XYZ file of C-alpha atoms in Angstrom:
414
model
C 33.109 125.171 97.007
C 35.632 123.046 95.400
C 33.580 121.416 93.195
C 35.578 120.744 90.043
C 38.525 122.070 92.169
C 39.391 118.946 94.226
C 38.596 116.695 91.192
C 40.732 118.128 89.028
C 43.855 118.130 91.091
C 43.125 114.970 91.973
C 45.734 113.090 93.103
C 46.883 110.630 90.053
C 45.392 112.245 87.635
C 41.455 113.665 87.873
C 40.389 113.679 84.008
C 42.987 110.847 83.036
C 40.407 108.518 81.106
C 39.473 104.791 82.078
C 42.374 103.204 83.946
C 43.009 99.525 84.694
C 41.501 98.319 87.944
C 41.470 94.935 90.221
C 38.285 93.133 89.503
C 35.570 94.783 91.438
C 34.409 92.014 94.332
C 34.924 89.918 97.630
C 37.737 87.787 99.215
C 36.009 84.704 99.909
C 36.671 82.714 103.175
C 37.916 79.336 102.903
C 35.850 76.167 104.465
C 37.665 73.082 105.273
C 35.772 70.069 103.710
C 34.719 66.979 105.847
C 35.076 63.841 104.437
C 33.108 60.739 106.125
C 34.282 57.410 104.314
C 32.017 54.540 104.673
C 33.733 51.298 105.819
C 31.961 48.249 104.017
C 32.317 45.109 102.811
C 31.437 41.979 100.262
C 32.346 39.542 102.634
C 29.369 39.653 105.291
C 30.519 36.185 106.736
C 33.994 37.389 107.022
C 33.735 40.751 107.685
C 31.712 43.216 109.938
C 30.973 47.102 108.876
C 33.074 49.712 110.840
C 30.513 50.825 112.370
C 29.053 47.360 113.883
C 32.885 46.818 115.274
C 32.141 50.050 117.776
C 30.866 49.397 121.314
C 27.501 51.028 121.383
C 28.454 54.374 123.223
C 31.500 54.638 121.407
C 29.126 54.418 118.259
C 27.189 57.341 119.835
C 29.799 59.679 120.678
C 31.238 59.028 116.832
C 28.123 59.588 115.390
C 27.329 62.378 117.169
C 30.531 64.433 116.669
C 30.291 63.913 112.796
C 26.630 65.539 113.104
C 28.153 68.316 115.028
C 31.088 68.652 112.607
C 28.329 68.840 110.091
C 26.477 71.063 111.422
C 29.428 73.543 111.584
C 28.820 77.133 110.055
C 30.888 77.915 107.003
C 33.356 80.189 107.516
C 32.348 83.972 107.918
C 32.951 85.297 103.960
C 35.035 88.894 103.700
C 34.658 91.593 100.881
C 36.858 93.496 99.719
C 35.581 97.012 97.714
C 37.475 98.924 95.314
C 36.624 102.918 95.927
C 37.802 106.379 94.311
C 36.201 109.263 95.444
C 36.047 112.818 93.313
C 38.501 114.399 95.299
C 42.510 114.448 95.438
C 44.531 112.532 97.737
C 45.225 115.771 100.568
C 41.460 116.998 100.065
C 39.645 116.826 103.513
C 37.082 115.693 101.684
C 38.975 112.620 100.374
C 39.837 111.776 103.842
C 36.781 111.221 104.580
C 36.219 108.138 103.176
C 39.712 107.017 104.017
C 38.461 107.434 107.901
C 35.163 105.849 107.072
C 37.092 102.804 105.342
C 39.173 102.594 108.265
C 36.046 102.123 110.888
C 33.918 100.012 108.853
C 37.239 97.438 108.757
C 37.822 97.967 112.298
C 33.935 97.316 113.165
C 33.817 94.371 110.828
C 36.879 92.661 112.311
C 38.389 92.899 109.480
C 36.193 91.065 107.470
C 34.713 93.953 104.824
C 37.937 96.577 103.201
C 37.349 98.960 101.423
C 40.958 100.030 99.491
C 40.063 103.680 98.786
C 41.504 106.061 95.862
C 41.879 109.447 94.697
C 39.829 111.382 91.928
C 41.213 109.992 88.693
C 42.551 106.767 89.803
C 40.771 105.137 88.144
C 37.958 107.541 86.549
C 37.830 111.127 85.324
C 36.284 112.445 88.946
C 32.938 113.512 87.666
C 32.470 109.827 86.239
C 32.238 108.383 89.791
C 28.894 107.486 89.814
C 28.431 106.318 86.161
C 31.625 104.105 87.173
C 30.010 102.552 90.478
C 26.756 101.992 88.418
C 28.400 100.541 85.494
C 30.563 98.115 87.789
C 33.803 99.212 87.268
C 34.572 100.163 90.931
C 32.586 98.622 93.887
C 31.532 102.008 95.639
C 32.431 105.686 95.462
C 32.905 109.421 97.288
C 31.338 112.997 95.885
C 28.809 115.198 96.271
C 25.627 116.164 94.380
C 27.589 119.455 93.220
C 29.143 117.378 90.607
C 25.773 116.270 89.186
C 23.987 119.655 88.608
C 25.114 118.752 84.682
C 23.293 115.469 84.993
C 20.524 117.381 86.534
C 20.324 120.609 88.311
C 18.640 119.181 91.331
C 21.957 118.108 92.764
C 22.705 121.185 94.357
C 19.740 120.854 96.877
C 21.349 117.551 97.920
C 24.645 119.816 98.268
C 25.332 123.298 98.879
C 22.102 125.541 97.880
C 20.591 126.994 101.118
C 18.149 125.082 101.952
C 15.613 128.045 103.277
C 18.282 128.856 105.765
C 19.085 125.611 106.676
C 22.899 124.791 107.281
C 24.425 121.640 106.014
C 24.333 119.968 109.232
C 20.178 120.825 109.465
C 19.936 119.471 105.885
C 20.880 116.498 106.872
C 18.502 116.533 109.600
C 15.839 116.907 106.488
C 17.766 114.007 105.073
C 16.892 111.730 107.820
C 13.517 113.120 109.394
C 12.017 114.960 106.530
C 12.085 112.772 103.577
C 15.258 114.286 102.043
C 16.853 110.915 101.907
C 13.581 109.204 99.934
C 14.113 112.192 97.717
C 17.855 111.697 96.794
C 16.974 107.813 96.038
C 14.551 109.114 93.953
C 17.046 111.408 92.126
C 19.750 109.071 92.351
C 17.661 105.799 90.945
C 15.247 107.501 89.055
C 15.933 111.101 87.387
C 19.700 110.068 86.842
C 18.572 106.391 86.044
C 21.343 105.163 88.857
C 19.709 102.089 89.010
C 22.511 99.963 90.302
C 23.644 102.543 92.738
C 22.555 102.330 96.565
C 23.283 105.897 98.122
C 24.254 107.204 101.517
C 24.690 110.950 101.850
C 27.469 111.794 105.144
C 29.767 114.136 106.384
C 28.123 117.685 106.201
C 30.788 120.803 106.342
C 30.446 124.338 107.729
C 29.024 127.254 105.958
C 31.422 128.416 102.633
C 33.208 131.699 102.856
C 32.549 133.866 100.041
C 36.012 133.920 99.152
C 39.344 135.931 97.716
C 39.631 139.132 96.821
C 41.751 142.157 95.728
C 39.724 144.181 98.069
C 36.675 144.136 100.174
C 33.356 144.263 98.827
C 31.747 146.756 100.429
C 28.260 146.588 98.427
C 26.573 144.730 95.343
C 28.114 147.314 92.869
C 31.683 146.050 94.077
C 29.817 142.029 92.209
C 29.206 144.035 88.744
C 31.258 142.399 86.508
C 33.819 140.718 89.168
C 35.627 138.195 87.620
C 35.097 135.307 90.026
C 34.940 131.880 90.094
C 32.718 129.267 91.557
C 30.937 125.704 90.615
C 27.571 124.773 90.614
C 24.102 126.398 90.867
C 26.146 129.201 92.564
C 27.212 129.946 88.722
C 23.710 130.932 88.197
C 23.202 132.963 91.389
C 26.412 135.270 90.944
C 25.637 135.508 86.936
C 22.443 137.021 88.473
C 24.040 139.496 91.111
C 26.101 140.489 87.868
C 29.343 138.599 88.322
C 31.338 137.414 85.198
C 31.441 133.648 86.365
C 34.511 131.816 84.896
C 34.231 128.016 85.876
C 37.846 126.773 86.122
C 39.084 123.914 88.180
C 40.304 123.780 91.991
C 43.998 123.093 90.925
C 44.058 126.037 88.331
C 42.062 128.894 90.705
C 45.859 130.013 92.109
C 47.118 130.298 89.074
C 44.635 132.065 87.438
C 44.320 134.234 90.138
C 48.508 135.174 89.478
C 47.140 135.102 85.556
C 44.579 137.750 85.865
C 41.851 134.985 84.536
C 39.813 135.361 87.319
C 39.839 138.381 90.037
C 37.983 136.567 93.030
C 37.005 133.508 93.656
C 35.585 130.856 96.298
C 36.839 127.580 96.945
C 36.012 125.195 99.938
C 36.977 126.240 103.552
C 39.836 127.701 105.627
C 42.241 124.834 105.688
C 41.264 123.613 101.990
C 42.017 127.109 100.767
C 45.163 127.360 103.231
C 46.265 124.564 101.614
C 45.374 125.075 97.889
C 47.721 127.920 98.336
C 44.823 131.074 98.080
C 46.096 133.215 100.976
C 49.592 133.882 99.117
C 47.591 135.167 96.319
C 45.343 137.302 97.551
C 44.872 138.861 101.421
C 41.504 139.503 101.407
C 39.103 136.506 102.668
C 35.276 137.545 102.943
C 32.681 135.443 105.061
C 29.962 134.648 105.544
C 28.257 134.310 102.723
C 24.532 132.611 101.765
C 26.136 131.477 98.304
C 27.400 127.976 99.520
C 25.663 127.305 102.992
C 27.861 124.059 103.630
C 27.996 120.983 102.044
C 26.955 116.796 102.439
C 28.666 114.019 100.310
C 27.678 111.268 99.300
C 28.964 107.523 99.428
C 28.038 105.318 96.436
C 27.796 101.477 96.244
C 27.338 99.574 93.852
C 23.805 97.572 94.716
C 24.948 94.358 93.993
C 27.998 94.539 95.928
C 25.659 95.836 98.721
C 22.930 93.095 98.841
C 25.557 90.595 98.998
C 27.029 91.836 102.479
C 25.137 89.799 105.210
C 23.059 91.947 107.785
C 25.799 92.655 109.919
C 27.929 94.453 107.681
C 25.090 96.175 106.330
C 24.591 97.769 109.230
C 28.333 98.676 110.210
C 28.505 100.770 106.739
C 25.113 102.398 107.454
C 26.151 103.440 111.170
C 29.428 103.804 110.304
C 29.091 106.574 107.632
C 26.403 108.006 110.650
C 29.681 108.342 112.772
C 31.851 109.391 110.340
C 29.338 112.257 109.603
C 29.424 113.235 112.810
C 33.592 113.037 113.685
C 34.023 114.860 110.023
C 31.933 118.017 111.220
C 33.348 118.296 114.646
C 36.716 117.283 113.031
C 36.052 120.425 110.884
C 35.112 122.853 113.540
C 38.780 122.034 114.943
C 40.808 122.136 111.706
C 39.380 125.566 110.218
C 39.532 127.469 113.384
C 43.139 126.792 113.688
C 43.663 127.280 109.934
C 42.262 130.724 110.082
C 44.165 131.807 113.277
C 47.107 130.852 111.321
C 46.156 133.020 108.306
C 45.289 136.117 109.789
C 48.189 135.755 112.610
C 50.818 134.518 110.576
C 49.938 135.100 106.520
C 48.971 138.797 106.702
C 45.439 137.504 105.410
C 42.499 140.467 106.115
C 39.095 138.506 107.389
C 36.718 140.847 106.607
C 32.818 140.509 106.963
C 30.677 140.545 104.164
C 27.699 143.344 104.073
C 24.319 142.670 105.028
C 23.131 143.870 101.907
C 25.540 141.426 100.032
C 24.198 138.984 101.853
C 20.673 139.813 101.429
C 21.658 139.965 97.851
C 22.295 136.323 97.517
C 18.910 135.062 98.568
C 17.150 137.385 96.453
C 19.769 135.750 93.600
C 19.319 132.046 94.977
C 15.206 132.679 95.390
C 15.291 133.795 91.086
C 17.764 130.764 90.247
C 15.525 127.993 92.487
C 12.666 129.314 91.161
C 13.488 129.506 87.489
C 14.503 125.820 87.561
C 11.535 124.889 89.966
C 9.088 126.605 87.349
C 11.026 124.053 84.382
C 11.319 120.857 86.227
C 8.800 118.805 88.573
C 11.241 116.803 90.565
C 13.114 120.188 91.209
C 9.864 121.951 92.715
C 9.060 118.551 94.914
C 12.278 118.789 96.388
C 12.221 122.650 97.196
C 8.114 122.056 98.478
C 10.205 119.141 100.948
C 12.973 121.658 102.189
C 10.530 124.250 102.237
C 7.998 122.462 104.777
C 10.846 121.308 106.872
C 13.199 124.580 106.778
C 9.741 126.289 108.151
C 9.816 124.266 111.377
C 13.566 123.975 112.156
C 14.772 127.413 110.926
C 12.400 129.013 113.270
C 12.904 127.193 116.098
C 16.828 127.592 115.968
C 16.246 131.229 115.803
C 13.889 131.207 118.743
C 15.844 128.491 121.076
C 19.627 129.325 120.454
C 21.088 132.220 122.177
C 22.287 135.145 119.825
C 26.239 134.535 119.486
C 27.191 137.754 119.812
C 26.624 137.995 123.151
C 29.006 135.023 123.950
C 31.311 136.550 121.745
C 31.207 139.800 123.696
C 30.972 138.361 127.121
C 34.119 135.964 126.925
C 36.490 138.513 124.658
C 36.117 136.478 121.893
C 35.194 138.968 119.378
C-alpha cells in the first residue's frame, strides 16, 4: 500500500508544516428584509390611518399579501468546506474525494462545496485528522493505515485481512456487522476524535505483493529481503524474516535505483505504473494476503456536520455510498488496462506468488493480530467482530461463487 507513499509526494508539499488556510465555514444565503411602515397620525379630526382610507377588500387583499410575504421561508443557506486529503494531487486515491465533492455539489444544487486539496496543503498528511478535529479544515480524506501510530487498530479499518474478507466484504462488515459502530468507537473514543464525524468509502482491490529483482519462488527467497511496506504489514514481513525499511511513496523509485531497498509494495497497477516502479524493476508478484485491499475514510468536522440541514446530510451520506461504489468499479477498469499495458508494452514479468508464500502470510498476519489482540482490548473486540462476520460471508462466497478458473479456461482468458 501507499501508505506514507502518497502522503509524502503529496502534491504541494506532504510534511510542509501548518499552512495558511480560508476560515473553515459556510457561505450564508442572503434574505431580503420586509419593511411594513405604519401610516398614522396626531390629527384624528383631520386625518384618517392608511389603513381606514382602503375599501374593505382592498384592505384584505393588502393584509393578506404582507402575511404571506411574512410568512416567506428564508433563503436556503449554502456551505462551503475546506478539505485536504493524505494523498497527492494524481493519487487515485485523492481523486476520490475530488469525484465525491463534485456529486455532493451537483446533488445539493449547488448549495454545499466542498474545495478539496492535496496532502500537505495545508497539513503534514498524517495530521489530517488532528487538523479536522482541531478545526483547522472543515473535513478530510485517508485511511486508517495512517493511524496504526495513533493506535494499531487502524489497520483492521484498512488493509489487514479481515479472516479472508476482501475490502469490498469489509465494508459489508462496516455496514451490516457493526464495523462502522466500531470505527466511531475508535475514531471518538480510543483516538479521543471527539469532534470528528466519520464515514469510511471507496474500498480498492486486493494489493499485489510487489517489485522485485526476481521471483520469489519460496519463503527462503523473504529472509532478509530488503523490502518496503507501511503499516501492520511492517510487522507481518519482520515476522516472515524480511528487513522492513519504511520509506515514503515518493522515495520507493529511488531507493529502489539506490540499493536502499530491494523489493517493495506500493498500491495497485496504475498507482505503481504511475509512481514510475515498472522502469525499475520487471518483476511484479500477485496476489498476495499481505494487503487484502483497502477503505478510506472521509472526515468532518462535527460541528460543521450538525449544522447542514437534513437534506444535505443525507446527500454526503449517500453520496460517499455512490462514490464507494463508482471508485471500485472505476478501479476494476483502470488496473486491468494498466497491467495490459505493463506486461505488453513495459517488458514487466507478472508472475504468481507461491501457495506456500501465501500461506506464509496468514500464519505471519495470525502471530501479528494476535500479539496485539493479547495487549489491547479494543484490538481483540474488533478482531471477535470480523471474526463472527468473516465466518458467515467467507464461507458462503466460497460455496456460492463459481471457481474462476474455469471461466478463465473456458473463454481463453488465462
Amino acid at each position: 500500500m501507499r501508505a506514507g507513499g502518497a502522503t509524502r509526494s503529496a502534491g504541494r508539499g506532504a510534511g510542509a508544516g501548518l499552512k495558511s488556510r480560508p476560515a473553515p465555514g459556510r457561505r450564508r444565503g442572503h434574505t431580503t428584509p420586509i419593511i411594513i411602515a405604519a401610516v398614522s397620525s396626531n390629527n384624528e379630526d383631520n386625518h384618517m390611518s392608511f389603513l381606514n382610507k382602503i375599501t374593505g377588500s382592498a384592505r384584505s387583499a393588502t393584509i393578506a399579501g404582507l402575511m404571506a410575504c411574512a410568512a416567506l421561508p428564508a433563503a436556503a443557506q449554502d456551505f462551503k468546506w475546506t478539505v485536504q486529503t493524505a494523498y497527492a494531487s494524481g493519487d487515485d486515491l485523492h481523486l476520490s474525494f475530488v469525484r465525491l465533492a463534485e456529486m455532493v455539489e451537483a446533488m445539493s444544487g449547488g448549495r454545499l462545496v466542498m474545495e478539496v486539496s492535496p496532502g500537505g496543503a495545508f497539513v503534514p498528511s498524517f495530521d489530517v485528522l488532528d487538523a479536522v478535529n482541531d478545526g483547522v479544515i472543515d473535513a478530510a480524506g485517508g485511511d486508517a493505515d495512517y493511524w496504526v501510530g495513533k493506535h494499531p487498530a487502524g489497520s483492521l479499518f484498512a488493509s489487514a485481512p479481515g479472516f479472508g474478507m476482501p475490502s469490498i466484504d469489509l465494508m459489508g462488515w462496516m455496514a451490516y456487522g457493526g464495523g462502522k459502530e466500531l470505527f466511531d468507537e475508535y475514531i471518538n473514543e480510543t483516538l479521543q476524535m471527539t469532534d470528528t464525524v466519520a464515514f469510511l468509502l471507496s474500498p480498492a482491490q486486493a494489493q499485489p505483493f510487489g517489485w522485485f529483482e526476481t521471483p520469489v519462488t519460496s519463503t527462503k527467497d523473504i529472509k532478509g529481503l530488503k523490502y518496503r511496506t507501511p503499516g501492520l504489514p511492517v510487522d507481518v514481513m519482520r515476522e516472515m524474516g524480511a528487513a522492513v525499511v519504511t520509506v515514503p511513496g515518493s522515495e520507493v523509485v529511488p531507493a529502489l535505483e539506490q540499493g536502499v531497498i530491494e523489493a517493495a509494495e506500493y498500491f495497485g497497477p496504475k498507482a505503481d505504473m504511475i509512481l514510475g516502479l515498472p522502469d525499475v524493476r520487471k518483476v511484479y508478484m500477485m496476489p498476495s494476503y499481505l494487503q487484502l485491499g483497502l477503505i478510506q475514510n472521509f472526515f468532518i468536522s462535527r460541528d460543521r456536520w450538525e449544522e447542514l440541514p437534513d437534506d444535505l446530510q443525507a446527500i454526503v451520506t449517500y453520496g460517499v455510498m455512490a462514490e464507494s461504489a463508482d471508485f471500485y468499479w472505476k478501479g476494476l477498469d483502470e488496473n486491468s488496462k494498466a497491467l495490459a499495458t505493463m506486461e505488453n508494452e513495459m517488458g514487466v514479468q507478472v508472475a504468481e506468488t507461491p501457495r506456500d508464500v501465501m500461506e506464509a502470510q496468514l500464519v505471519a498476519w495470525t502471530a501479528v493480530l494476535d500479539r496485539y489482540a493479547g495487549q489491547d482490548e479494543f484490538f481483540a473486540k474488533v478482531l471477535d467482530s470480523q471474526r463472527e462476520f468473516a465466518a458467515r460471508v467467507v464461507p458462503l462466497k466460497a460455496r456460492i461463487n463459481p471457481p474462476a478458473d474455469i471461466a478463465l479456461k473456458h473463454f481463453g482468458f488465462d
